[in-house]
Structure formats: structure tokens, C-alpha cells
Backbone as a chain_set.jsonl record, in Angstrom:
{"seq": "XXXXXXXXXXXXXXXXXXXXXXXXXXXXXXXXXXXXXXXXXXXXXXXXXXXXXXXXXXXXXXXXXXXXXXXXXXXXXXXXXXXXXXXXXXXXXXXXXXXXXXXXXXXXXXXXXXXXXXXXX", "coords": {"N": [[2.874, 23.217, -8.305], [1.208, 20.878, -6.269], [2.203, 18.16, -4.383], [1.323, 14.499, -4.547], [-0.512, 12.156, -2.99], [0.863, 9.697, -1.054], [0.291, 6.697, 0.889], [1.777, 4.198, 3.505], [1.515, 1.124, 4.58], [2.431, -0.47, 7.002], [4.153, -2.808, 9.988], [6.596, -3.058, 10.461], [9.469, -1.031, 10.739], [11.66, -0.947, 9.124], [11.064, -0.909, 6.484], [8.915, 0.517, 6.485], [10.987, 2.29, 6.05], [12.305, 2.195, 4.193], [10.453, 2.797, 1.968], [9.54, 5.376, 2.629], [12.176, 6.561, 2.196], [12.516, 5.941, -0.605], [10.282, 7.451, -1.775], [9.858, 9.812, -0.734], [10.95, 12.444, -1.203], [9.243, 13.435, -3.563], [6.968, 12.589, -3.164], [4.096, 13.515, -1.225], [4.249, 11.135, 1.631], [2.378, 9.618, 4.163], [2.242, 7.311, 6.766], [1.409, 4.519, 8.421], [1.184, 2.197, 11.059], [-0.911, 0.02, 11.265], [-3.146, -2.393, 10.594], [-5.879, -0.757, 11.893], [-4.842, 1.714, 12.431], [-4.381, 2.386, 9.804], [-7.645, 2.223, 8.958], [-8.443, 4.05, 10.359], [-7.191, 6.381, 9.534], [-8.176, 6.439, 6.657], [-10.613, 8.092, 7.238], [-9.824, 11.017, 6.867], [-8.525, 11.12, 4.545], [-7.788, 10.96, 1.283], [-5.347, 9.086, -0.422], [-3.736, 8.724, -3.214], [-2.653, 6.763, -4.036], [-1.347, 3.547, -2.353], [0.279, 1.709, -0.37], [0.774, -1.99, 1.208], [1.105, -3.937, 4.148], [0.777, -7.276, 4.385], [0.926, -8.903, 6.949], [-0.004, -7.889, 9.206], [-0.128, -7.473, 12.967], [-3.897, -7.654, 14.725], [-6.009, -5.855, 12.319], [-5.125, -7.357, 9.903], [-3.831, -6.837, 6.218], [-5.279, -8.064, 4.171], [-7.53, -7.379, 5.265], [-7.992, -4.883, 5.514], [-7.366, -3.669, 2.4], [-9.766, -4.993, 1.8], [-11.954, -3.473, 3.385], [-10.635, -1.177, 2.342], [-11.485, -1.069, -0.217], [-14.251, -1.827, -0.548], [-15.552, 0.84, 0.341], [-17.244, 3.31, -1.125], [-15.747, 5.763, -1.878], [-12.946, 5.484, -1.985], [-12.705, 2.916, -2.994], [-11.373, 3.552, -5.687], [-8.542, 3.794, -5.701], [-5.509, 2.748, -6.158], [-3.978, 0.028, -4.863], [-0.944, -1.664, -3.558], [0.391, -4.13, -2.645], [2.92, -5.081, -0.355], [5.093, -7.542, 0.873], [6.102, -10.389, 2.85], [4.858, -12.67, 2.524], [5.25, -14.975, -0.084], [4.327, -17.009, -1.801], [2.163, -17.981, -4.374], [-0.397, -18.45, -3.995], [-0.995, -16.716, -1.723], [-0.194, -14.117, -3.595], [-2.428, -14.4, -5.642], [-4.873, -14.438, -3.584], [-4.485, -11.567, -2.662], [-4.983, -10.152, -5.02], [-6.999, -11.025, -5.855], [-9.463, -9.542, -3.985], [-9.031, -7.083, -4.438], [-6.168, -5.715, -4.637], [-4.413, -4.187, -6.385], [-1.575, -4.563, -7.388], [1.497, -6.396, -6.918], [4.299, -6.658, -4.358], [7.349, -8.161, -3.173], [9.018, -8.562, -0.326], [12.179, -9.429, 0.52], [12.095, -5.331, -0.857], [12.993, -4.159, -3.808], [14.166, -0.942, -4.859], [13.96, -0.071, -8.029], [11.88, -1.844, -8.197], [9.85, -0.286, -6.972], [10.096, 2.177, -8.058], [9.556, 1.444, -10.786], [6.596, 0.687, -10.151], [5.083, 3.098, -8.779], [6.039, 4.692, -11.367], [3.832, 3.097, -12.807], [1.185, 3.7, -11.522], [1.278, 6.067, -11.098], [2.056, 8.106, -12.912]], "CA": [[2.198, 22.117, -8.307], [0.666, 19.805, -4.826], [2.712, 16.564, -4.01], [0.469, 13.735, -4.362], [-0.448, 11.539, -1.689], [1.048, 7.885, -1.017], [0.184, 5.765, 2.36], [2.294, 2.95, 3.395], [0.753, 0.608, 5.581], [3.495, -1.699, 7.549], [4.219, -2.417, 10.882], [7.832, -3.139, 10.045], [10.041, 0.59, 10.467], [12.71, -1.132, 7.925], [10.068, -1.621, 5.27], [8.668, 1.87, 6.088], [11.813, 3.721, 6.029], [12.855, 1.921, 2.814], [9.74, 3.555, 1.245], [10.009, 7.18, 2.719], [13.111, 7.345, 1.38], [12.412, 6.51, -2.203], [9.241, 8.228, -2.161], [9.673, 11.078, 0.028], [11.508, 13.593, -2.299], [8.67, 13.352, -5.098], [5.613, 12.584, -2.957], [3.61, 13.169, -0.021], [4.149, 10.492, 2.236], [1.592, 9.074, 5.5], [2.297, 6.015, 7.058], [0.038, 3.524, 9.525], [1.809, 0.549, 11.436], [-1.184, -1.126, 11.889], [-4.498, -1.823, 10.002], [-6.46, -0.165, 12.335], [-4.523, 2.868, 12.271], [-5.199, 3.075, 8.191], [-8.7, 2.664, 8.28], [-8.59, 5.082, 10.87], [-6.583, 7.23, 8.198], [-8.698, 6.639, 5.49], [-11.517, 8.854, 7.33], [-10.099, 12.345, 6.543], [-7.536, 11.447, 3.903], [-7.496, 10.541, 0.169], [-4.263, 9.02, -1.06], [-3.37, 8.787, -4.901], [-1.818, 5.561, -3.859], [-1.295, 2.599, -0.817], [1.427, -0.207, 0.048], [0.121, -2.187, 2.468], [1.608, -5.083, 4.062], [0.034, -8.417, 5.087], [1.069, -9.567, 7.828], [0.087, -7.299, 10.736], [-1.229, -7.809, 14.033], [-5.496, -6.947, 14.851], [-6.411, -6.162, 11.326], [-4.321, -7.352, 8.695], [-3.662, -6.453, 4.928], [-5.957, -8.278, 3.166], [-8.699, -6.643, 6.043], [-7.951, -3.399, 4.968], [-7.714, -4.207, 1.4], [-11.394, -5.028, 1.583], [-12.242, -2.482, 3.815], [-10.503, 0.18, 0.748], [-12.642, -1.317, -1.951], [-15.855, -1.786, 0.0], [-15.801, 2.067, 0.382], [-17.081, 4.009, -2.263], [-14.789, 7.299, -1.681], [-11.362, 5.035, -1.744], [-12.422, 1.754, -4.101], [-10.937, 3.416, -6.823], [-7.389, 4.146, -5.013], [-4.513, 1.908, -6.383], [-3.548, -0.76, -3.839], [-0.166, -2.236, -3.836], [0.814, -5.091, -1.465], [4.376, -5.018, -0.13], [5.029, -8.408, 1.817], [7.56, -11.305, 3.0], [4.573, -13.718, 1.863], [5.864, -15.297, -1.502], [3.568, -18.045, -2.269], [1.821, -17.783, -5.204], [-1.613, -17.831, -3.425], [-1.179, -15.341, -1.458], [-0.244, -13.139, -4.44], [-3.887, -14.408, -5.787], [-6.269, -13.566, -2.815], [-4.709, -10.024, -2.232], [-5.303, -9.36, -6.775], [-8.842, -11.319, -6.063], [-9.935, -8.94, -2.91], [-8.575, -6.009, -4.641], [-5.155, -4.819, -4.812], [-3.692, -3.888, -8.261], [-0.441, -4.963, -7.639], [1.732, -7.422, -5.688], [5.479, -7.162, -4.132], [7.471, -9.042, -2.273], [10.278, -8.319, 0.487], [13.329, -7.144, 0.582], [11.62, -4.984, -1.919], [14.087, -3.234, -4.676], [14.037, 0.401, -4.976], [13.727, -0.37, -9.147], [10.572, -2.211, -8.569], [8.963, 0.356, -6.592], [9.975, 3.232, -8.914], [8.41, 1.058, -11.876], [5.009, 0.51, -9.542], [4.885, 3.9, -8.947], [5.396, 5.129, -12.753], [2.599, 2.417, -13.618], [0.398, 4.178, -11.043], [1.376, 7.597, -10.679], [2.27, 8.676, -14.106]], "C": [[2.215, 20.806, -6.52], [1.38, 18.485, -5.335], [1.457, 15.664, -4.141], [0.877, 13.128, -3.22], [0.025, 10.031, -1.341], [0.716, 7.844, 0.843], [1.008, 4.8, 1.956], [1.785, 2.596, 4.506], [1.658, -0.258, 6.249], [3.872, -1.611, 9.222], [5.629, -2.547, 10.819], [8.566, -1.867, 9.694], [10.926, -0.369, 9.68], [12.007, -0.811, 6.46], [9.958, 0.303, 5.058], [9.77, 2.826, 5.35], [12.27, 3.586, 4.651], [12.355, 3.134, 2.078], [10.095, 4.669, 1.321], [11.283, 7.377, 2.096], [13.213, 7.534, -0.003], [10.955, 6.805, -2.466], [9.3, 9.808, -1.547], [9.982, 12.171, -0.456], [10.193, 14.361, -2.605], [7.13, 13.06, -4.298], [5.484, 12.858, -1.004], [3.437, 12.031, 0.951], [3.417, 10.033, 3.33], [1.686, 7.746, 5.645], [1.243, 5.463, 8.244], [1.106, 2.534, 10.086], [0.744, -0.47, 11.924], [-2.376, -0.439, 10.979], [-5.528, -1.126, 10.529], [-6.063, 1.32, 12.291], [-4.724, 3.662, 11.055], [-6.452, 3.323, 8.131], [-9.341, 3.784, 9.066], [-8.221, 6.7, 9.934], [-7.487, 7.582, 7.283], [-10.33, 7.676, 5.523], [-11.234, 10.442, 6.745], [-8.922, 12.474, 5.431], [-7.769, 10.554, 2.343], [-6.318, 10.467, -0.832], [-3.981, 8.94, -2.599], [-2.637, 7.485, -4.716], [-0.988, 4.96, -2.45], [-0.322, 1.643, -1.638], [1.199, -0.63, 1.434], [1.068, -3.642, 2.608], [0.44, -6.309, 4.379], [-0.314, -8.582, 6.44], [1.371, -8.423, 9.022], [-1.054, -7.537, 12.236], [-2.902, -7.184, 14.401], [-5.95, -7.164, 13.12], [-5.117, -6.283, 10.159], [-4.641, -6.73, 7.598], [-4.245, -6.797, 4.295], [-7.559, -7.619, 3.636], [-8.784, -5.582, 5.252], [-7.806, -3.127, 3.439], [-9.041, -3.925, 1.056], [-11.872, -4.079, 2.057], [-11.971, -1.057, 2.661], [-11.32, 0.222, -0.051], [-13.652, -1.233, -1.486], [-16.297, -0.259, 0.328], [-16.146, 3.347, -1.043], [-15.697, 5.255, -2.599], [-13.637, 6.664, -2.047], [-10.898, 3.334, -2.635], [-11.641, 2.242, -4.826], [-8.94, 3.69, -6.528], [-6.239, 2.458, -5.648], [-4.18, 1.044, -5.192], [-2.191, -1.433, -4.167], [0.379, -2.939, -2.638], [2.3, -4.91, -1.523], [4.415, -6.282, 1.127], [5.974, -9.442, 1.851], [6.464, -12.264, 2.846], [4.794, -13.882, 0.182], [5.305, -16.072, -1.864], [2.299, -17.459, -3.272], [-0.196, -17.741, -4.64], [-1.743, -17.106, -2.593], [-1.097, -13.92, -2.342], [-2.103, -13.041, -4.999], [-4.938, -14.156, -5.299], [-5.724, -11.999, -2.704], [-4.876, -9.926, -3.801], [-7.004, -9.649, -6.344], [-9.597, -10.66, -5.481], [-9.662, -7.715, -3.494], [-7.577, -5.384, -5.172], [-4.402, -5.35, -6.221], [-2.29, -4.453, -8.387], [0.88, -5.341, -6.546], [3.672, -7.243, -5.685], [6.122, -7.108, -3.105], [9.032, -8.218, -1.493], [11.26, -9.494, -0.246], [12.617, -6.49, -0.292], [12.65, -3.951, -2.414], [13.658, -1.704, -5.298], [13.445, 0.572, -6.977], [12.19, -0.767, -9.109], [9.687, -1.272, -7.942], [8.487, 1.698, -7.204], [8.716, 2.614, -10.333], [7.03, 1.011, -11.341], [4.969, 2.26, -9.762], [4.597, 4.568, -10.052], [4.004, 3.972, -13.095], [1.064, 3.192, -13.254], [0.06, 5.531, -11.34], [1.532, 8.603, -12.448], [1.148, 9.046, -14.837]], "O": [[3.146, 20.189, -6.001], [1.182, 17.91, -6.406], [0.426, 16.227, -3.772], [1.917, 13.252, -2.574], [-0.872, 9.2, -1.482], [0.88, 8.704, 1.708], [1.194, 4.418, 0.8], [1.549, 3.397, 5.41], [1.444, -1.315, 5.656], [3.898, -0.502, 9.756], [5.974, -1.602, 11.529], [8.453, -1.464, 8.536], [9.943, -1.106, 9.748], [12.657, -0.485, 5.467], [10.441, 1.075, 4.23], [9.627, 3.7, 4.496], [12.588, 4.557, 3.963], [13.01, 4.088, 1.66], [10.813, 5.204, 0.476], [11.452, 8.41, 1.447], [13.651, 8.503, -0.622], [10.473, 6.316, -3.488], [8.73, 10.775, -2.051], [9.226, 13.093, -0.149], [9.93, 15.487, -2.181], [6.131, 13.363, -4.95], [6.209, 12.607, -0.041], [2.239, 11.876, 1.19], [4.412, 9.931, 4.046], [1.27, 6.99, 4.767], [0.395, 6.166, 8.793], [1.927, 2.128, 9.264], [0.989, -1.444, 12.637], [-2.676, 0.713, 10.667], [-6.31, -0.735, 9.662], [-6.961, 2.143, 12.114], [-5.035, 4.847, 10.937], [-6.828, 4.314, 7.506], [-10.375, 4.371, 8.747], [-8.881, 7.732, 9.811], [-7.707, 8.76, 7.004], [-11.017, 7.977, 4.547], [-12.16, 11.081, 6.245], [-8.353, 13.554, 5.267], [-7.926, 9.341, 2.48], [-6.124, 11.261, -1.753], [-4.647, 9.935, -2.882], [-1.84, 7.297, -5.636], [-0.255, 5.611, -1.706], [-0.188, 1.142, -2.755], [1.337, 0.011, 2.477], [1.584, -4.279, 1.689], [-0.737, -6.011, 4.585], [-1.411, -8.468, 6.986], [2.433, -8.129, 9.572], [-2.268, -7.694, 12.37], [-2.947, -5.962, 14.262], [-6.186, -8.275, 12.644], [-4.39, -5.382, 9.741], [-5.641, -6.014, 7.65], [-4.215, -6.095, 3.284], [-8.492, -7.396, 2.865], [-9.631, -5.435, 4.371], [-8.285, -2.017, 3.208], [-9.471, -3.028, 0.331], [-12.456, -3.431, 1.188], [-12.795, -0.223, 2.286], [-11.862, 1.192, -0.579], [-14.315, -0.351, -2.032], [-17.491, -0.129, 0.599], [-15.329, 4.015, -1.677], [-14.941, 5.32, -3.569], [-12.986, 7.501, -2.672], [-9.825, 2.775, -2.861], [-10.716, 1.438, -4.946], [-8.237, 3.715, -7.538], [-6.516, 1.29, -5.372], [-4.12, 1.816, -4.234], [-2.249, -1.895, -5.307], [0.797, -2.284, -1.683], [2.877, -4.628, -2.573], [3.859, -6.062, 2.203], [6.747, -9.489, 0.894], [7.053, -13.319, 3.08], [4.523, -12.999, -0.632], [5.834, -16.209, -2.966], [1.569, -16.55, -2.877], [-1.004, -16.921, -5.076], [-2.874, -16.62, -2.574], [-1.677, -12.882, -2.026], [-2.851, -12.074, -4.857], [-5.914, -13.756, -5.932], [-6.618, -11.154, -2.656], [-4.963, -8.7, -3.741], [-7.945, -8.862, -6.442], [-10.723, -10.728, -5.975], [-10.294, -6.905, -2.815], [-7.769, -4.562, -6.069], [-4.044, -6.394, -6.766], [-1.889, -4.796, -9.499], [1.156, -4.663, -5.556], [4.342, -7.571, -6.664], [5.86, -6.356, -2.166], [9.851, -7.503, -2.071], [11.069, -10.183, -1.248], [12.188, -7.426, -0.965], [13.111, -3.065, -1.694], [12.817, -1.564, -6.186], [12.519, 1.358, -7.179], [11.354, -0.192, -9.806], [8.54, -1.384, -8.373], [7.393, 2.259, -7.139], [7.627, 3.055, -10.699], [6.176, 1.332, -12.167], [4.824, 2.679, -10.91], [3.485, 5.07, -10.218], [3.158, 4.464, -13.842], [0.121, 3.344, -14.03], [-1.007, 6.029, -11.699], [0.993, 9.666, -12.754], [1.278, 9.575, -15.941]]}, "num_chains": 1, "name": "protein.A"}
């Protein structure tokens, strides 16, 4: 059986590394360290799940979410925000523009696993 694809979009190598460690054995994990690189990536791949940080230079996570949800080919892909922004207003905005879940940093492996189970089971 082919592994499902998960994309991690984050400019923080520690967070990216942690998600790779959690997901790497069971899923095909692709990474982008910027919103620009992620948008370019979606021209050729259709992941099963996306993890995205909010605070990135140039194109931030909110803009990435909006881009993904505005494209008919990618609009139904679940998006999970992984961010150090912990204010309720940050979470509300992310969910309003199309994120499906919101995890705060530092991320806990069991929270990531619950999220995976929710969207990929």
C-alpha cells in the first residue's frame, strides 16, 4: 500500500524535524521552509494532510491557507496550523480562513498523533 503524503510547511527546522520524526515512518513527508516554496510545491503534488506554521517571511501561513482553500484541486485537503501564536484571535482567524485544526508550539507527539488519527484514519 502506498504511503499517504503529509506536507510540513515551517521555517523552523526544530519543528520540522520533530514532525518528520513523528510522521516519517508511516507517511511520505514533504517539507517546505517557506510559504513561497509550499505554493510552488502544490502545483505538482496533492497531499493528504498539511501542517503549516503561521509566522514565516514573505508569504505567511494565513496566506498559504487561503491559497490552498481557494484552489479547487486543493480546497478539500485538511490543514493543521502549528504555531507559536497562542492568542484566541490567532486561532479564530486561522479557522475562519480554512484551517481545520490548530496546534500550539511546542508541539507534543501525542497531540500530533491525535490529529493524524482524526484526519487520516
